[in-house]
Coordinates of C-alpha atoms and ligand atoms in Angstrom, one line a residue:
M1 CA 43.8 47.4 -143.4
F2 CA 44.2 43.6 -145.0
G3 CA 42.0 40.7 -143.6
N4 CA 41.8 37.0 -145.5
F5 CA 41.0 36.9 -149.3
G6 CA 40.0 33.8 -149.1
E7 CA 40.7 30.9 -151.7
F8 CA 42.1 31.4 -155.0
R9 CA 41.7 28.5 -157.2
N10 CA 44.0 27.4 -160.2
Y11 CA 42.3 28.2 -163.5
I12 CA 42.5 25.2 -166.3
N13 CA 41.0 24.3 -169.1
G14 CA 38.1 27.4 -168.3
E15 CA 37.5 25.9 -164.8
F16 CA 38.7 26.7 -161.2
V17 CA 40.2 24.2 -159.9
E18 CA 40.6 22.4 -156.9
E19 CA 43.4 20.1 -157.5
G20 CA 47.2 20.4 -155.7
K21 CA 48.2 21.4 -152.6
K22 CA 46.6 23.2 -150.5
K23 CA 48.7 25.8 -148.7
D24 CA 48.1 29.2 -146.4
L25 CA 49.7 31.9 -147.8
I26 CA 51.9 34.8 -145.2
S27 CA 52.0 38.5 -145.8
P28 CA 55.4 39.7 -145.4
V29 CA 53.8 42.1 -144.1
D30 CA 52.7 41.1 -140.8
G31 CA 53.6 37.2 -141.2
S32 CA 49.2 36.8 -141.4
V33 CA 47.7 34.4 -143.7
I34 CA 46.1 36.4 -145.9
A35 CA 44.3 33.8 -148.8
K36 CA 44.7 29.2 -149.7
I37 CA 46.1 28.5 -152.9
F38 CA 46.8 25.3 -154.5
L39 CA 50.2 24.3 -155.7
A40 CA 49.7 22.7 -159.0
S41 CA 50.2 19.1 -159.2
E42 CA 52.6 17.9 -162.4
D43 CA 48.9 16.5 -163.7
A44 CA 47.5 19.9 -163.5
A45 CA 50.7 21.4 -165.4
R46 CA 50.2 18.5 -168.5
E47 CA 46.7 19.3 -168.6
A48 CA 46.7 23.1 -169.1
I49 CA 48.8 22.8 -171.6
D50 CA 47.0 19.7 -173.9
S51 CA 44.2 22.8 -173.0
A52 CA 45.9 25.6 -174.2
Y53 CA 47.1 23.1 -177.4
D54 CA 43.2 22.1 -178.1
A55 CA 42.4 25.6 -177.7
F56 CA 45.1 26.8 -180.4
H57 CA 44.5 24.2 -182.9
G58 CA 41.0 24.7 -182.3
K59 CA 38.8 28.1 -182.7
W60 CA 41.7 30.9 -181.4
I61 CA 44.2 29.8 -184.6
K62 CA 41.3 31.4 -186.9
S63 CA 40.3 34.2 -184.5
T64 CA 41.0 37.3 -186.1
L65 CA 43.5 40.7 -184.8
S66 CA 40.7 42.9 -183.7
E67 CA 39.2 40.0 -181.9
R68 CA 42.0 39.3 -180.0
K69 CA 42.3 43.1 -179.1
R70 CA 38.7 44.0 -178.6
L71 CA 39.4 41.2 -175.2
L72 CA 42.4 42.4 -174.4
E73 CA 40.1 46.1 -174.0
K74 CA 37.1 44.3 -172.3
L75 CA 40.0 43.1 -169.8
S76 CA 41.7 46.2 -169.3
D77 CA 38.3 47.8 -167.9
I78 CA 37.5 45.1 -165.8
V79 CA 40.8 44.9 -163.8
Q80 CA 40.7 49.0 -164.2
E81 CA 37.5 48.6 -162.3
K82 CA 38.3 46.7 -159.9
S83 CA 41.7 48.3 -159.4
E84 CA 41.5 48.7 -155.6
L85 CA 41.5 45.1 -154.9
Y86 CA 44.2 44.3 -157.2
S87 CA 46.4 47.0 -155.5
Q88 CA 45.3 45.5 -152.2
L89 CA 46.6 41.7 -153.2
E90 CA 49.5 42.8 -154.4
S91 CA 51.0 44.9 -151.6
A92 CA 49.6 42.2 -149.0
N93 CA 51.1 39.6 -151.1
T94 CA 54.5 40.8 -152.0
G95 CA 55.1 43.3 -149.7
K96 CA 55.4 46.3 -151.7
T97 CA 54.2 49.8 -150.1
I98 CA 50.6 50.4 -150.6
R99 CA 51.3 53.7 -152.3
Q100 CA 53.3 52.1 -154.6
S101 CA 50.7 49.3 -155.9
T102 CA 47.9 52.1 -156.5
L103 CA 50.0 54.6 -158.1
M104 CA 52.9 52.5 -160.1
D105 CA 52.4 48.8 -160.0
I106 CA 48.6 48.3 -160.9
P107 CA 48.0 51.5 -163.5
L108 CA 50.6 50.5 -165.4
A109 CA 49.9 46.8 -165.8
I110 CA 46.2 48.5 -167.1
D111 CA 48.2 50.6 -169.1
H112 CA 50.3 48.0 -170.7
L113 CA 47.1 45.7 -171.1
R114 CA 45.8 48.6 -172.9
Y115 CA 48.8 49.4 -174.8
F116 CA 49.2 45.8 -176.8
A117 CA 44.8 46.6 -176.9
H118 CA 45.3 49.3 -178.9
E119 CA 49.1 48.7 -180.4
A120 CA 48.9 49.8 -184.1
E121 CA 52.3 49.4 -185.1
F122 CA 51.9 45.9 -185.5
R123 CA 50.7 43.9 -188.5
E124 CA 49.9 40.3 -188.9
Q125 CA 51.7 40.3 -192.6
R126 CA 53.4 42.6 -195.0
E127 CA 54.1 42.6 -198.9
I128 CA 58.3 42.5 -200.0
L129 CA 59.3 42.7 -203.7
H130 CA 62.0 40.3 -204.3
P131 CA 64.8 42.2 -205.7
E132 CA 66.7 39.4 -208.0
Y133 CA 63.1 38.5 -209.6
P134 CA 60.9 41.5 -210.6
D135 CA 58.1 39.6 -211.4
S136 CA 57.7 38.2 -208.7
R137 CA 56.4 39.2 -205.1
G138 CA 55.9 38.2 -201.3
I139 CA 54.0 37.8 -198.4
I140 CA 55.9 37.3 -195.0
Q141 CA 53.3 36.6 -192.3
Y142 CA 53.9 36.6 -188.9
A143 CA 52.5 33.9 -187.5
P144 CA 52.1 32.8 -183.5
L145 CA 54.4 30.2 -182.3
G146 CA 51.1 28.4 -180.6
V147 CA 51.6 27.7 -177.2
I148 CA 53.4 29.6 -174.8
G149 CA 54.6 28.6 -171.2
A150 CA 54.8 31.6 -169.2
I151 CA 57.0 31.6 -165.7
V152 CA 56.8 34.6 -163.8
P153 CA 58.9 35.4 -160.7
W154 CA 57.6 36.6 -157.2
N155 CA 58.6 40.5 -157.0
V156 CA 56.5 42.6 -159.6
P157 CA 53.6 39.6 -160.0
L158 CA 51.0 41.5 -162.5
M159 CA 53.0 43.6 -164.4
M160 CA 55.3 40.7 -165.4
T161 CA 52.0 38.3 -166.2
V162 CA 50.6 41.4 -168.0
W163 CA 54.1 41.3 -169.9
K164 CA 54.0 37.8 -171.3
L165 CA 49.8 37.3 -171.4
A166 CA 48.8 40.6 -173.6
P167 CA 51.8 40.1 -176.4
A168 CA 51.3 36.4 -176.8
L169 CA 47.5 36.7 -176.8
M170 CA 47.4 39.1 -179.3
T171 CA 49.9 37.4 -181.6
G172 CA 47.6 35.1 -181.4
N173 CA 48.8 32.3 -178.9
T174 CA 47.8 30.7 -176.4
V175 CA 48.9 30.6 -172.8
V176 CA 49.9 28.6 -169.7
I177 CA 51.1 30.9 -166.8
K178 CA 53.0 29.6 -163.5
S179 CA 52.9 32.3 -161.0
S180 CA 55.6 32.1 -158.4
Q181 CA 54.0 29.7 -155.0
F182 CA 55.1 32.7 -153.3
T183 CA 53.2 35.5 -155.0
P184 CA 49.9 34.2 -157.2
L185 CA 47.4 36.2 -156.0
T186 CA 47.0 39.0 -158.3
A187 CA 47.6 36.4 -161.7
L188 CA 45.0 34.0 -159.8
E189 CA 42.3 37.0 -159.8
L190 CA 43.2 38.1 -163.1
A191 CA 42.0 34.5 -163.9
K192 CA 38.8 35.2 -162.8
D193 CA 38.9 38.3 -164.7
I194 CA 40.2 37.2 -168.3
E195 CA 36.9 34.7 -167.8
K196 CA 34.7 37.6 -167.6
A197 CA 36.2 39.2 -170.6
G198 CA 34.7 36.4 -172.8
F199 CA 38.4 34.3 -173.6
P200 CA 37.2 31.0 -174.8
K201 CA 38.0 28.1 -172.6
G202 CA 42.0 27.1 -173.1
V203 CA 43.4 30.1 -174.4
V204 CA 44.4 31.1 -170.8
N205 CA 45.8 28.7 -168.3
I206 CA 47.0 30.3 -164.9
M207 CA 48.2 28.0 -162.0
A208 CA 50.6 28.6 -158.8
G209 CA 53.2 26.5 -158.6
E210 CA 56.4 24.8 -157.5
G211 CA 58.9 26.1 -160.2
G212 CA 61.3 22.1 -160.1
S213 CA 57.7 20.5 -161.1
V214 CA 55.4 22.5 -163.1
G215 CA 57.8 25.2 -164.1
G216 CA 59.8 22.0 -165.0
V217 CA 56.4 20.7 -167.0
I218 CA 56.1 23.5 -169.1
A219 CA 59.6 23.6 -170.1
S220 CA 59.9 20.4 -171.1
S221 CA 57.0 19.8 -172.6
P222 CA 57.1 19.3 -176.8
K223 CA 53.3 20.8 -176.8
V224 CA 54.8 24.1 -175.6
N225 CA 56.5 26.1 -178.2
A226 CA 58.0 28.7 -176.7
V227 CA 58.9 29.6 -173.2
S228 CA 58.7 33.3 -172.1
F229 CA 61.0 33.1 -168.8
T230 CA 61.6 35.9 -166.0
G231 CA 63.3 35.1 -163.0
S232 CA 67.5 34.3 -162.0
T233 CA 70.2 33.9 -164.2
S234 CA 70.7 30.7 -162.3
T235 CA 67.1 29.7 -162.8
G236 CA 67.1 31.2 -166.2
R237 CA 70.0 28.2 -167.1
K238 CA 68.0 25.2 -165.8
V239 CA 65.0 26.3 -168.2
L240 CA 67.5 26.8 -171.0
N241 CA 68.6 23.3 -170.4
T242 CA 65.5 21.7 -169.6
A243 CA 64.0 23.5 -172.4
S244 CA 66.4 22.6 -174.9
S245 CA 65.5 18.7 -175.1
Q246 CA 62.6 20.1 -177.2
I247 CA 63.5 22.5 -180.2
K248 CA 61.6 25.9 -179.3
K249 CA 62.0 29.1 -178.6
V250 CA 63.4 30.7 -175.3
T251 CA 63.7 34.3 -174.0
L252 CA 64.6 35.3 -170.9
E253 CA 64.4 38.0 -168.5
L254 CA 67.3 37.8 -165.8
G255 CA 68.8 39.1 -163.5
G256 CA 71.0 42.1 -162.7
K257 CA 73.9 44.1 -161.1
S258 CA 73.0 47.8 -162.9
P259 CA 75.3 50.7 -162.6
N260 CA 74.0 53.9 -161.8
I261 CA 76.6 56.7 -163.1
I262 CA 77.0 59.9 -161.4
F263 CA 79.0 62.3 -162.6
D264 CA 80.4 65.4 -161.1
D265 CA 78.5 68.0 -163.3
A266 CA 74.7 66.9 -163.0
N267 CA 72.6 68.5 -160.5
I268 CA 73.5 66.8 -157.4
E269 CA 69.8 67.5 -155.9
T270 CA 68.3 65.4 -158.0
A271 CA 70.7 63.3 -158.7
V272 CA 70.7 62.1 -155.3
K273 CA 67.1 61.8 -154.8
G274 CA 67.4 59.2 -158.5
A275 CA 69.9 57.1 -156.8
L276 CA 68.0 56.4 -153.9
F277 CA 64.8 56.1 -156.2
G278 CA 67.0 53.5 -158.2
I279 CA 68.0 51.1 -155.4
Y280 CA 65.2 51.4 -152.7
L281 CA 61.8 51.2 -154.5
N282 CA 60.7 48.0 -153.6
S283 CA 63.5 47.6 -151.6
G284 CA 65.5 46.9 -154.1
Q285 CA 63.6 43.5 -155.3
L286 CA 63.5 44.7 -158.9
C287 CA 65.9 43.5 -162.0
E288 CA 66.7 46.5 -162.6
S289 CA 67.7 48.7 -159.5
G290 CA 70.3 50.6 -159.5
S291 CA 72.6 48.7 -157.4
R292 CA 76.1 49.6 -157.6
L293 CA 76.3 53.3 -157.7
I294 CA 79.6 54.4 -159.2
I295 CA 80.1 58.2 -158.4
Q296 CA 83.0 61.0 -159.7
K297 CA 85.7 60.6 -157.2
S298 CA 85.6 64.9 -156.6
I299 CA 81.6 65.0 -155.3
R300 CA 82.0 61.8 -153.7
S301 CA 81.9 63.2 -150.2
K302 CA 79.3 65.6 -150.2
F303 CA 77.6 62.8 -152.5
M304 CA 77.3 60.8 -150.3
E305 CA 76.1 63.0 -147.3
L306 CA 73.3 64.3 -149.1
M307 CA 72.4 60.4 -149.8
E308 CA 72.3 59.7 -145.9
E309 CA 70.5 62.4 -145.1
K310 CA 67.5 61.7 -147.2
M311 CA 67.7 58.0 -146.0
R312 CA 67.1 59.4 -142.9
R313 CA 63.5 60.7 -144.0
L314 CA 62.6 57.7 -145.4
N315 CA 60.0 56.7 -143.4
P316 CA 59.7 52.9 -142.1
G317 CA 56.0 51.6 -141.7
N318 CA 53.4 49.1 -142.4
P319 CA 53.6 49.0 -146.3
M320 CA 49.2 48.6 -145.9
Q321 CA 49.6 52.3 -145.1
F322 CA 50.1 55.2 -147.9
E323 CA 52.4 57.0 -146.3
T324 CA 55.0 54.2 -145.5
D325 CA 57.8 54.5 -147.8
I326 CA 59.8 51.2 -147.4
S327 CA 58.6 48.0 -148.8
A328 CA 58.8 44.6 -146.9
I329 CA 61.0 42.1 -148.4
T330 CA 58.6 39.4 -150.0
T331 CA 60.3 36.4 -148.8
R332 CA 61.6 35.2 -145.4
D333 CA 64.6 33.4 -148.4
Q334 CA 65.6 36.7 -149.6
L335 CA 65.5 38.4 -146.3
D336 CA 67.9 36.1 -145.1
K337 CA 70.2 36.3 -148.4
I338 CA 70.3 39.9 -147.6
N339 CA 71.4 39.5 -144.6
E340 CA 73.7 36.9 -145.3
M341 CA 75.1 38.9 -147.9
V342 CA 75.4 41.7 -146.1
S343 CA 77.3 40.2 -143.3
L344 CA 79.6 38.8 -146.1
G345 CA 80.3 42.2 -147.1
G346 CA 81.1 42.9 -144.0
S347 CA 83.3 40.3 -143.2
E348 CA 85.3 41.4 -146.6
G349 CA 85.7 44.6 -145.2
V350 CA 83.3 46.7 -146.8
E351 CA 81.4 49.2 -144.5
V352 CA 78.3 49.1 -144.0
I353 CA 75.9 52.0 -143.3
Q354 CA 72.3 52.0 -142.2
P355 CA 71.1 55.3 -141.6
V356 CA 67.1 54.2 -141.0
S357 CA 66.2 52.7 -138.2
M358 CA 63.7 50.6 -138.7
E359 CA 63.3 48.8 -135.4
G360 CA 59.7 49.6 -133.0
K361 CA 58.4 51.3 -136.4
V362 CA 57.5 47.8 -138.6
P363 CA 54.8 45.3 -138.0
P364 CA 56.1 42.9 -135.7
G365 CA 56.3 39.5 -137.6
G366 CA 56.7 40.6 -141.4
F367 CA 60.2 40.6 -142.8
Y368 CA 62.3 43.9 -143.0
Y369 CA 65.5 45.0 -143.9
P370 CA 66.4 48.5 -143.5
P371 CA 68.1 50.4 -146.5
T372 CA 72.1 49.9 -146.7
I373 CA 75.0 51.5 -148.1
L374 CA 77.6 49.5 -148.7
A375 CA 81.2 51.7 -149.4
G376 CA 84.9 51.4 -149.9
V377 CA 83.6 48.4 -152.3
E378 CA 86.4 47.1 -154.9
K379 CA 86.1 44.6 -158.1
K380 CA 87.3 41.9 -155.5
H381 CA 84.5 41.8 -153.2
M382 CA 81.7 39.7 -153.8
V383 CA 79.3 42.0 -152.9
A384 CA 80.3 44.1 -156.3
N385 CA 79.7 40.7 -158.5
E386 CA 76.5 39.1 -157.4
E387 CA 73.2 40.2 -156.9
I388 CA 71.7 41.1 -153.6
F389 CA 68.0 42.2 -155.0
G390 CA 67.3 44.0 -151.5
P391 CA 67.7 47.2 -150.4
V392 CA 71.8 47.2 -150.6
V393 CA 74.0 49.6 -152.7
T394 CA 77.5 49.4 -153.5
I395 CA 79.6 52.9 -153.8
Q396 CA 82.3 52.7 -155.8
D397 CA 84.5 56.1 -157.4
F398 CA 85.7 57.2 -160.5
E399 CA 88.3 59.7 -161.9
T400 CA 87.6 59.7 -165.5
E401 CA 85.2 59.2 -168.2
E402 CA 86.3 56.1 -169.3
E403 CA 87.1 54.6 -166.7
A404 CA 83.4 55.3 -165.4
V405 CA 82.8 53.2 -168.4
R406 CA 84.7 50.1 -167.7
I407 CA 83.6 50.0 -163.9
A408 CA 80.0 50.2 -165.1
N409 CA 80.6 47.2 -167.9
D410 CA 82.8 45.1 -165.7
T411 CA 79.9 42.4 -164.6
R412 CA 78.6 39.3 -166.4
Y413 CA 75.1 41.5 -166.0
G414 CA 74.1 43.7 -168.2
L415 CA 69.7 44.5 -168.0
A416 CA 70.4 48.6 -167.0
S417 CA 72.0 51.4 -165.8
A418 CA 72.2 54.9 -165.3
V419 CA 74.1 58.0 -166.3
W420 CA 73.9 61.4 -164.3
T421 CA 75.6 64.4 -166.4
N422 CA 74.2 68.0 -167.7
D423 CA 76.2 67.3 -170.4
Q424 CA 74.1 66.3 -173.2
A425 CA 77.0 65.1 -175.6
K426 CA 79.0 62.9 -172.5
A427 CA 75.3 61.1 -171.1
L428 CA 74.5 60.1 -175.1
R429 CA 78.5 59.1 -175.8
V430 CA 78.3 57.1 -172.2
A431 CA 75.1 55.9 -172.8
S432 CA 76.3 54.2 -176.2
Q433 CA 78.9 52.5 -174.3
I434 CA 77.3 50.7 -171.9
E435 CA 76.5 47.0 -171.9
A436 CA 72.6 47.4 -171.2
G437 CA 69.4 47.0 -172.1
T438 CA 68.2 49.8 -170.6
V439 CA 70.5 53.1 -170.0
W440 CA 68.5 56.2 -168.4
I441 CA 69.8 59.6 -169.1
N442 CA 69.1 61.5 -165.7
D443 CA 66.4 59.2 -164.8
Y444 CA 65.6 56.0 -163.3
H445 CA 63.3 53.2 -163.8
L446 CA 60.8 54.8 -165.7
L447 CA 59.5 52.4 -168.6
S448 CA 57.4 52.5 -171.3
A449 CA 55.1 49.8 -172.9
A450 CA 56.6 51.0 -176.3
A451 CA 60.6 50.4 -175.5
P452 CA 61.7 46.5 -175.4
R453 CA 63.8 46.0 -172.4
G454 CA 65.8 43.1 -172.0
G455 CA 69.6 42.6 -171.1
F456 CA 72.6 42.2 -172.6
K457 CA 75.2 39.0 -171.5
D458 CA 73.6 36.8 -168.2
S459 CA 71.0 39.3 -168.1
G460 CA 68.7 37.0 -170.8
I461 CA 67.8 36.8 -174.1
G462 CA 65.0 38.6 -175.8
R463 CA 63.4 41.0 -175.0
E464 CA 59.7 42.2 -173.5
L465 CA 57.7 45.2 -174.4
G466 CA 57.6 47.4 -177.7
L467 CA 57.5 45.9 -181.3
E468 CA 60.3 43.8 -180.4
G469 CA 59.0 42.3 -177.5
L470 CA 55.8 41.0 -179.6
M471 CA 57.6 39.6 -182.3
E472 CA 59.2 37.0 -179.8
Y473 CA 56.1 36.1 -180.0
T474 CA 55.4 35.8 -183.5
Q475 CA 57.6 33.2 -186.7
T476 CA 57.8 34.3 -190.2
R477 CA 56.2 32.5 -193.3
H478 CA 57.6 33.7 -196.4
I479 CA 55.2 32.9 -199.4
F480 CA 56.8 33.3 -203.0
I481 CA 54.2 34.1 -205.5
S482 CA 55.7 33.8 -208.8
S483 CA 54.3 35.6 -212.0
D484 CA 54.1 32.9 -214.8
K485 CA 55.4 35.5 -217.1
S486 CA 59.1 35.5 -215.7
D487 CA 61.8 34.8 -217.6
L488 CA 64.0 34.0 -214.5
K489 CA 61.9 30.9 -213.9
E490 CA 63.0 29.7 -217.2
I491 CA 66.8 30.4 -216.0
A492 CA 66.7 28.9 -212.7
Y493 CA 64.9 25.8 -213.8
G494 CA 67.5 25.6 -217.1
L495 CA 69.9 24.9 -214.1
L496 CA 68.1 21.4 -213.8
L497 CA 65.8 20.7 -216.7
P498 CA 67.6 20.2 -220.3
Ligands
LIG1 P1 63.3 32.7 -160.1 O1 64.9 31.8 -160.6 O2 63.9 32.0 -158.1 O3 62.0 31.8 -160.0 C1 62.0 32.0 -160.9 C2 60.4 31.2 -161.8 O4 61.0 30.6 -162.1 C3 59.2 31.3 -160.7 O5 57.9 31.1 -160.6 C4 59.8 30.0 -160.1 O6 59.3 29.2 -159.5 C5 60.1 29.5 -161.3 N1 61.6 27.8 -161.0 C6 61.9 28.0 -160.2 N2 62.8 27.0 -160.7 C7 62.6 26.3 -161.8 C8 63.2 25.4 -162.8 N3 63.9 24.3 -162.4 N4 61.9 25.3 -164.0 C9 61.3 25.9 -164.7 N5 60.7 27.3 -163.5 C10 61.3 27.5 -162.4 O7 63.7 34.3 -159.4 P2 62.4 34.7 -158.2 O8 63.3 34.9 -156.8 O9 61.3 34.4 -158.3 O10 62.6 36.5 -158.6 C11 63.7 37.2 -158.6 C12 64.8 37.2 -159.6 O11 64.1 37.6 -161.1 C13 66.0 38.4 -159.5 O12 67.2 37.6 -160.1 C14 65.1 39.4 -160.6 O13 66.4 40.4 -160.9 C15 64.6 38.6 -161.5 N6 63.6 39.3 -162.6 C16 64.5 39.7 -163.7 C17 63.5 40.6 -164.2 C18 63.6 41.0 -165.6 O14 63.0 41.3 -166.5 N7 64.8 40.7 -165.9 C19 62.2 40.9 -163.7 C20 61.8 40.7 -162.4 C21 62.7 39.6 -161.4

């Protein structure tokens, strides 16, 4: 199924360096050692930043948009050829099912690389007229920011890396990426392919490293012009604080507690499937997981019955086998956190329902948690408010549309949400009132490279993907071209000159 993938070195200044603390990487699938990695030191992080800085101010700043797109296209072709290896690495390292890596995570990462290689909407500049000065014209340039520091979480390693890398490079920046110390394998494999694709030395640097040290160096460096961070809200706050010692752009893609609203006129069969997909895909370790089911009271019992029946059909097993439905939990710490949160819910009086038995069915030594429903949840319960980041869904009910919207918005998060109903007008009315960066109508989790993603409230600032996501990596330069003939010039100068 999988063995040991060997040694993965960090990619700094165009070299694969043997530097930092050597560490055995454990697979959450069965606890076995799957690779050796190096946790980069703070000095190595500084060296990576210096090399990205020199590369930006050297040749890269003169590169053309079409050259950069060609390199991204080449990279996507190489990754495509090796997609099976990428799927194996991603699943062995994160514990997500091989079915999900093969059919979703890796193909989407490749599609998104291609999207940025072919993106047609982005222009490096546009012309404007100044209504106040008819004899003049303006050029608005979308200039790169310089060095981008990218900090990536452990749950969707390759895709999250691509979401930062591709738009940053396409718009002419250089990049220093810190992968999660828990799941760096696909990003470090990507480094090998970045070199093969022919990106110049220093343009991309990728390291496995610890948050407080390497992440801190990236966030605080005066040579890093922008930080693109994805992770938890509490770490996002720290990054914002650290980065504020300089004036730099920070985008934050943070946690969620996403509401999934089911109206009684929805197609119940589909809505139940969508609710299960919404929370149990990747064992709930997705930022946008639909972790709060908000069901209209009139269909609540029927819905839950159907839900439990379908849950019993989920197939626990070894995630590296194609027919397994349930992913492992990526780290032992996360498994402990899920256990603690569910126990806390139980002690608060919430009903804990676990229809799937995992015992004896999953590889010993791995990290697993059964799909769980927490019923009878109210706002006062901790589990209604805090992100659990595991296969755990809370159930709340409502009677009116207004009440559904109120419960959905009654959270400090605002990342994603869904509305299930056959009434299109109601769906749009409700969707437009939800405080979240994404609202699905009669669906969940589907994402498009063309659509911006991000959070309202404590779920973040800034956007990834789409034209809006690209723009995050640029800054405008307004060039004002005046005409010598302009009468207004005389009037304006007359404000000062006699
Ligand atoms: P995390 O916040 O623990 O870590 C994220 C990254 O930040 C890691 O690379 C980590 O090493 C680094 N880090 C930790 N401390 C740091 C510090 N002081 N300075 C700089 N960097 C530091 O998050 P995680 O546990 O890896 O990922 C799970 C979280 O990420 C969840 O809350 C989830 O909702 C969120 N997430 C959000 C999105 C999104 O698009 N909004 C996507 C995926 C995950």
